[in-house]
Amino acid sequence: MNEAIINSKKAVVSEIAEKMKQSESTVVVEYRGLTVAEVTELRRNLRAENVDFKVYKNSLAQRAAEEAGMADLTKDLVGPNAIAFGGDAVAPARVLAKFAKDHDKLVLKSGIVEGKVVDAATIKELSSLPNREGMLSMLLSCLQSPIRGVACAVKAVACLLYTSPSPRD
């Protein structure tokens, strides 16, 4: 085999392994049977969430998974697969699961979430969670709730004091 080809394959394996290590979540899907228009729509949806979606040769992806210490992932790297890498732990799972509901041909296989290999059921559970901004919004709402209650009580007392007739009238 040509030395240049071997070096380019090594570079691709290193790239995939690095993405697996760096991303918050990685999802492996089988896209057999999707039309070009459907794949384009899926890519557009993923790009909107800053998710990198690529098709790699399975042999290179398997070597990368082993290099990244995720050897359990290799069993699902058979057939026509694509891999989604996201900086947000929820975004790839949420977009892919939503798309899979409308398109039966897209099959969630497995993935990596925060350095651990997970199965399709875990990916589906993860997809029901809101994104990072949504979770922060929910936390902020919970933190503001007691303060809001105190503020409303103080305002109600102030309204009672100013609207009730004074004893001199």
PDB file of C-alpha atoms in Angstrom:
ATOM      1  CA  MET A   1       0.000   0.000   0.000  1.00  0.00           C
ATOM      2  CA  ASN A   2       1.205   3.485  -0.756  1.00  0.00           C
ATOM      3  CA  GLU A   3       2.790   5.298   2.195  1.00  0.00           C
ATOM      4  CA  ALA A   4       0.756   8.465   1.487  1.00  0.00           C
ATOM      5  CA  ILE A   5      -2.519   6.515   1.643  1.00  0.00           C
ATOM      6  CA  ILE A   6      -1.540   4.895   4.946  1.00  0.00           C
ATOM      7  CA  ASN A   7      -0.615   8.273   6.417  1.00  0.00           C
ATOM      8  CA  SER A   8      -3.896   9.831   5.279  1.00  0.00           C
ATOM      9  CA  LYS A   9      -5.836   6.962   6.874  1.00  0.00           C
ATOM     10  CA  LYS A  10      -3.872   7.389  10.103  1.00  0.00           C
ATOM     11  CA  ALA A  11      -4.746  11.073  10.060  1.00  0.00           C
ATOM     12  CA  VAL A  12      -8.455  10.277   9.645  1.00  0.00           C
ATOM     13  CA  VAL A  13      -8.319   7.749  12.515  1.00  0.00           C
ATOM     14  CA  SER A  14      -6.635  10.350  14.728  1.00  0.00           C
ATOM     15  CA  GLU A  15      -9.235  12.950  13.741  1.00  0.00           C
ATOM     16  CA  ILE A  16     -12.148  10.646  14.617  1.00  0.00           C
ATOM     17  CA  ALA A  17     -10.541   9.566  17.909  1.00  0.00           C
ATOM     18  CA  GLU A  18      -9.921  13.192  18.864  1.00  0.00           C
ATOM     19  CA  LYS A  19     -13.543  14.122  18.090  1.00  0.00           C
ATOM     20  CA  MET A  20     -14.761  11.186  20.200  1.00  0.00           C
ATOM     21  CA  LYS A  21     -12.642  12.342  23.128  1.00  0.00           C
ATOM     22  CA  GLN A  22     -13.414  16.064  22.822  1.00  0.00           C
ATOM     23  CA  SER A  23     -17.153  16.058  22.146  1.00  0.00           C
ATOM     24  CA  GLU A  24     -19.667  15.961  24.980  1.00  0.00           C
ATOM     25  CA  SER A  25     -21.698  13.392  23.083  1.00  0.00           C
ATOM     26  CA  THR A  26     -21.296  11.232  20.012  1.00  0.00           C
ATOM     27  CA  VAL A  27     -24.172   9.368  18.371  1.00  0.00           C
ATOM     28  CA  VAL A  28     -23.877   6.579  15.789  1.00  0.00           C
ATOM     29  CA  VAL A  29     -26.825   6.211  13.422  1.00  0.00           C
ATOM     30  CA  GLU A  30     -27.653   3.985  10.474  1.00  0.00           C
ATOM     31  CA  TYR A  31     -28.996   6.000   7.560  1.00  0.00           C
ATOM     32  CA  ARG A  32     -29.749   3.188   5.070  1.00  0.00           C
ATOM     33  CA  GLY A  33     -32.744   4.079   2.905  1.00  0.00           C
ATOM     34  CA  LEU A  34     -32.810   7.838   3.473  1.00  0.00           C
ATOM     35  CA  THR A  35     -33.049   9.946   0.350  1.00  0.00           C
ATOM     36  CA  VAL A  36     -30.536  12.672  -0.453  1.00  0.00           C
ATOM     37  CA  ALA A  37     -33.150  15.304   0.389  1.00  0.00           C
ATOM     38  CA  GLU A  38     -33.793  13.714   3.797  1.00  0.00           C
ATOM     39  CA  VAL A  39     -30.074  13.512   4.599  1.00  0.00           C
ATOM     40  CA  THR A  40     -29.686  17.148   3.552  1.00  0.00           C
ATOM     41  CA  GLU A  41     -32.556  18.140   5.849  1.00  0.00           C
ATOM     42  CA  LEU A  42     -30.987  16.149   8.701  1.00  0.00           C
ATOM     43  CA  ARG A  43     -27.606  17.796   8.149  1.00  0.00           C
ATOM     44  CA  ARG A  44     -29.269  21.233   8.151  1.00  0.00           C
ATOM     45  CA  ASN A  45     -31.042  20.476  11.437  1.00  0.00           C
ATOM     46  CA  LEU A  46     -27.806  19.245  13.017  1.00  0.00           C
ATOM     47  CA  ARG A  47     -25.793  22.207  11.734  1.00  0.00           C
ATOM     48  CA  ALA A  48     -28.312  24.567  13.374  1.00  0.00           C
ATOM     49  CA  GLU A  49     -27.397  22.953  16.718  1.00  0.00           C
ATOM     50  CA  ASN A  50     -23.615  23.062  16.038  1.00  0.00           C
ATOM     51  CA  VAL A  51     -23.404  19.296  15.607  1.00  0.00           C
ATOM     52  CA  ASP A  52     -20.805  17.818  13.258  1.00  0.00           C
ATOM     53  CA  PHE A  53     -22.285  14.938  11.201  1.00  0.00           C
ATOM     54  CA  LYS A  54     -19.981  12.792   9.068  1.00  0.00           C
ATOM     55  CA  VAL A  55     -19.845   9.452   7.319  1.00  0.00           C
ATOM     56  CA  TYR A  56     -16.615   7.520   7.858  1.00  0.00           C
ATOM     57  CA  LYS A  57     -15.433   4.119   6.732  1.00  0.00           C
ATOM     58  CA  ASN A  58     -16.336   1.621   9.441  1.00  0.00           C
ATOM     59  CA  SER A  59     -12.827   0.189   9.644  1.00  0.00           C
ATOM     60  CA  LEU A  60     -11.385   3.652  10.330  1.00  0.00           C
ATOM     61  CA  ALA A  61     -14.115   4.471  12.854  1.00  0.00           C
ATOM     62  CA  GLN A  62     -13.523   1.145  14.633  1.00  0.00           C
ATOM     63  CA  ARG A  63      -9.798   1.833  14.924  1.00  0.00           C
ATOM     64  CA  ALA A  64     -10.530   5.328  16.191  1.00  0.00           C
ATOM     65  CA  ALA A  65     -12.945   3.986  18.817  1.00  0.00           C
ATOM     66  CA  GLU A  66     -10.288   1.579  20.049  1.00  0.00           C
ATOM     67  CA  GLU A  67      -7.687   4.361  20.057  1.00  0.00           C
ATOM     68  CA  ALA A  68     -10.061   6.578  22.062  1.00  0.00           C
ATOM     69  CA  GLY A  69     -10.663   3.797  24.601  1.00  0.00           C
ATOM     70  CA  MET A  70     -14.247   3.179  23.439  1.00  0.00           C
ATOM     71  CA  ALA A  71     -13.862  -0.360  22.110  1.00  0.00           C
ATOM     72  CA  ASP A  72     -17.480  -1.214  23.072  1.00  0.00           C
ATOM     73  CA  LEU A  73     -18.623   1.100  20.288  1.00  0.00           C
ATOM     74  CA  THR A  74     -17.050  -1.071  17.552  1.00  0.00           C
ATOM     75  CA  LYS A  75     -19.868  -3.633  17.613  1.00  0.00           C
ATOM     76  CA  ASP A  76     -22.283  -1.017  16.246  1.00  0.00           C
ATOM     77  CA  LEU A  77     -19.968   0.222  13.512  1.00  0.00           C
ATOM     78  CA  VAL A  78     -21.298  -2.119  10.827  1.00  0.00           C
ATOM     79  CA  GLY A  79     -23.351  -1.146   7.798  1.00  0.00           C
ATOM     80  CA  PRO A  80     -23.909   2.352   6.461  1.00  0.00           C
ATOM     81  CA  ASN A  81     -23.255   4.525   9.513  1.00  0.00           C
ATOM     82  CA  ALA A  82     -22.867   8.194  10.207  1.00  0.00           C
ATOM     83  CA  ILE A  83     -21.503   9.737  13.367  1.00  0.00           C
ATOM     84  CA  ALA A  84     -22.718  12.962  14.989  1.00  0.00           C
ATOM     85  CA  PHE A  85     -20.358  14.848  17.318  1.00  0.00           C
ATOM     86  CA  GLY A  86     -21.758  17.563  19.576  1.00  0.00           C
ATOM     87  CA  GLY A  87     -20.367  20.036  22.063  1.00  0.00           C
ATOM     88  CA  ASP A  88     -23.674  19.877  23.922  1.00  0.00           C
ATOM     89  CA  ALA A  89     -24.417  16.542  25.607  1.00  0.00           C
ATOM     90  CA  VAL A  90     -28.063  16.610  24.519  1.00  0.00           C
ATOM     91  CA  ALA A  91     -28.145  18.289  21.078  1.00  0.00           C
ATOM     92  CA  PRO A  92     -27.110  15.365  18.815  1.00  0.00           C
ATOM     93  CA  ALA A  93     -29.449  12.928  20.561  1.00  0.00           C
ATOM     94  CA  ARG A  94     -32.365  15.381  20.542  1.00  0.00           C
ATOM     95  CA  VAL A  95     -32.072  16.303  16.843  1.00  0.00           C
ATOM     96  CA  LEU A  96     -31.472  12.721  15.666  1.00  0.00           C
ATOM     97  CA  ALA A  97     -34.277  11.234  17.792  1.00  0.00           C
ATOM     98  CA  LYS A  98     -36.725  13.890  16.584  1.00  0.00           C
ATOM     99  CA  PHE A  99     -35.757  13.191  12.975  1.00  0.00           C
ATOM    100  CA  ALA A 100     -35.990   9.410  13.541  1.00  0.00           C
ATOM    101  CA  LYS A 101     -39.595   9.782  14.746  1.00  0.00           C
ATOM    102  CA  ASP A 102     -40.579  11.180  11.361  1.00  0.00           C
ATOM    103  CA  HIS A 103     -38.239   8.971   9.296  1.00  0.00           C
ATOM    104  CA  ASP A 104     -38.282   5.273  10.180  1.00  0.00           C
ATOM    105  CA  LYS A 105     -35.189   4.564   8.101  1.00  0.00           C
ATOM    106  CA  LEU A 106     -32.902   6.492  10.490  1.00  0.00           C
ATOM    107  CA  VAL A 107     -31.875   4.106  13.260  1.00  0.00           C
ATOM    108  CA  LEU A 108     -30.163   5.229  16.463  1.00  0.00           C
ATOM    109  CA  LYS A 109     -27.532   2.614  17.303  1.00  0.00           C
ATOM    110  CA  SER A 110     -25.360   3.779  20.182  1.00  0.00           C
ATOM    111  CA  GLY A 111     -23.101   6.583  21.255  1.00  0.00           C
ATOM    112  CA  ILE A 112     -20.723   8.105  23.724  1.00  0.00           C
ATOM    113  CA  VAL A 113     -21.941  10.487  26.407  1.00  0.00           C
ATOM    114  CA  GLU A 114     -19.355  12.172  28.604  1.00  0.00           C
ATOM    115  CA  GLY A 115     -16.775   9.469  27.893  1.00  0.00           C
ATOM    116  CA  LYS A 116     -19.035   6.426  28.377  1.00  0.00           C
ATOM    117  CA  VAL A 117     -20.468   4.177  25.679  1.00  0.00           C
ATOM    118  CA  VAL A 118     -24.274   4.090  25.855  1.00  0.00           C
ATOM    119  CA  ASP A 119     -26.964   2.162  23.990  1.00  0.00           C
ATOM    120  CA  ALA A 120     -29.839   3.427  21.847  1.00  0.00           C
ATOM    121  CA  ALA A 121     -32.292   3.448  24.771  1.00  0.00           C
ATOM    122  CA  THR A 122     -30.053   5.842  26.703  1.00  0.00           C
ATOM    123  CA  ILE A 123     -29.721   8.048  23.631  1.00  0.00           C
ATOM    124  CA  LYS A 124     -33.539   8.200  23.376  1.00  0.00           C
ATOM    125  CA  GLU A 125     -33.841   9.098  27.074  1.00  0.00           C
ATOM    126  CA  LEU A 126     -31.213  11.782  26.657  1.00  0.00           C
ATOM    127  CA  SER A 127     -33.107  13.217  23.693  1.00  0.00           C
ATOM    128  CA  SER A 128     -36.072  14.090  25.917  1.00  0.00           C
ATOM    129  CA  LEU A 129     -33.971  16.486  27.995  1.00  0.00           C
ATOM    130  CA  PRO A 130     -33.826  20.179  27.114  1.00  0.00           C
ATOM    131  CA  ASN A 131     -30.583  21.667  25.840  1.00  0.00           C
ATOM    132  CA  ARG A 132     -28.052  23.391  28.107  1.00  0.00           C
ATOM    133  CA  GLU A 133     -29.721  26.793  27.839  1.00  0.00           C
ATOM    134  CA  GLY A 134     -33.099  25.248  28.667  1.00  0.00           C
ATOM    135  CA  MET A 135     -31.694  23.525  31.747  1.00  0.00           C
ATOM    136  CA  LEU A 136     -30.043  26.750  32.932  1.00  0.00           C
ATOM    137  CA  SER A 137     -33.330  28.578  32.399  1.00  0.00           C
ATOM    138  CA  MET A 138     -35.167  25.991  34.509  1.00  0.00           C
ATOM    139  CA  LEU A 139     -32.537  26.282  37.271  1.00  0.00           C
ATOM    140  CA  LEU A 140     -32.765  30.071  37.256  1.00  0.00           C
ATOM    141  CA  SER A 141     -36.547  29.861  37.482  1.00  0.00           C
ATOM    142  CA  CYS A 142     -36.272  27.587  40.532  1.00  0.00           C
ATOM    143  CA  LEU A 143     -33.803  29.944  42.179  1.00  0.00           C
ATOM    144  CA  GLN A 144     -35.994  33.002  41.519  1.00  0.00           C
ATOM    145  CA  SER A 145     -39.199  31.412  42.791  1.00  0.00           C
ATOM    146  CA  PRO A 146     -38.661  32.010  46.563  1.00  0.00           C
ATOM    147  CA  ILE A 147     -37.476  35.578  45.963  1.00  0.00           C
ATOM    148  CA  ARG A 148     -40.493  36.255  43.754  1.00  0.00           C
ATOM    149  CA  GLY A 149     -42.786  34.952  46.506  1.00  0.00           C
ATOM    150  CA  VAL A 150     -41.248  37.265  49.101  1.00  0.00           C
ATOM    151  CA  ALA A 151     -41.481  40.224  46.721  1.00  0.00           C
ATOM    152  CA  CYS A 152     -45.169  39.511  46.050  1.00  0.00           C
ATOM    153  CA  ALA A 153     -45.898  39.236  49.786  1.00  0.00           C
ATOM    154  CA  VAL A 154     -44.160  42.554  50.496  1.00  0.00           C
ATOM    155  CA  LYS A 155     -46.065  44.216  47.660  1.00  0.00           C
ATOM    156  CA  ALA A 156     -49.378  42.827  48.966  1.00  0.00           C
ATOM    157  CA  VAL A 157     -48.680  44.184  52.464  1.00  0.00           C
ATOM    158  CA  ALA A 158     -47.705  47.557  51.009  1.00  0.00           C
ATOM    159  CA  CYS A 159     -50.912  47.675  48.961  1.00  0.00           C
ATOM    160  CA  LEU A 160     -52.989  46.875  52.057  1.00  0.00           C
ATOM    161  CA  LEU A 161     -51.320  49.631  54.071  1.00  0.00           C
ATOM    162  CA  TYR A 162     -51.809  52.290  51.420  1.00  0.00           C
ATOM    163  CA  THR A 163     -55.339  51.341  50.358  1.00  0.00           C
ATOM    164  CA  SER A 164     -56.946  50.793  53.763  1.00  0.00           C
ATOM    165  CA  PRO A 165     -58.572  53.853  55.334  1.00  0.00           C
ATOM    166  CA  SER A 166     -56.496  55.543  58.029  1.00  0.00           C
ATOM    167  CA  PRO A 167     -57.906  55.669  61.576  1.00  0.00           C
ATOM    168  CA  ARG A 168     -58.214  59.508  61.397  1.00  0.00           C
ATOM    169  CA  ASP A 169     -60.761  59.469  58.561  1.00  0.00           C
TER     170      ASP A 169
END
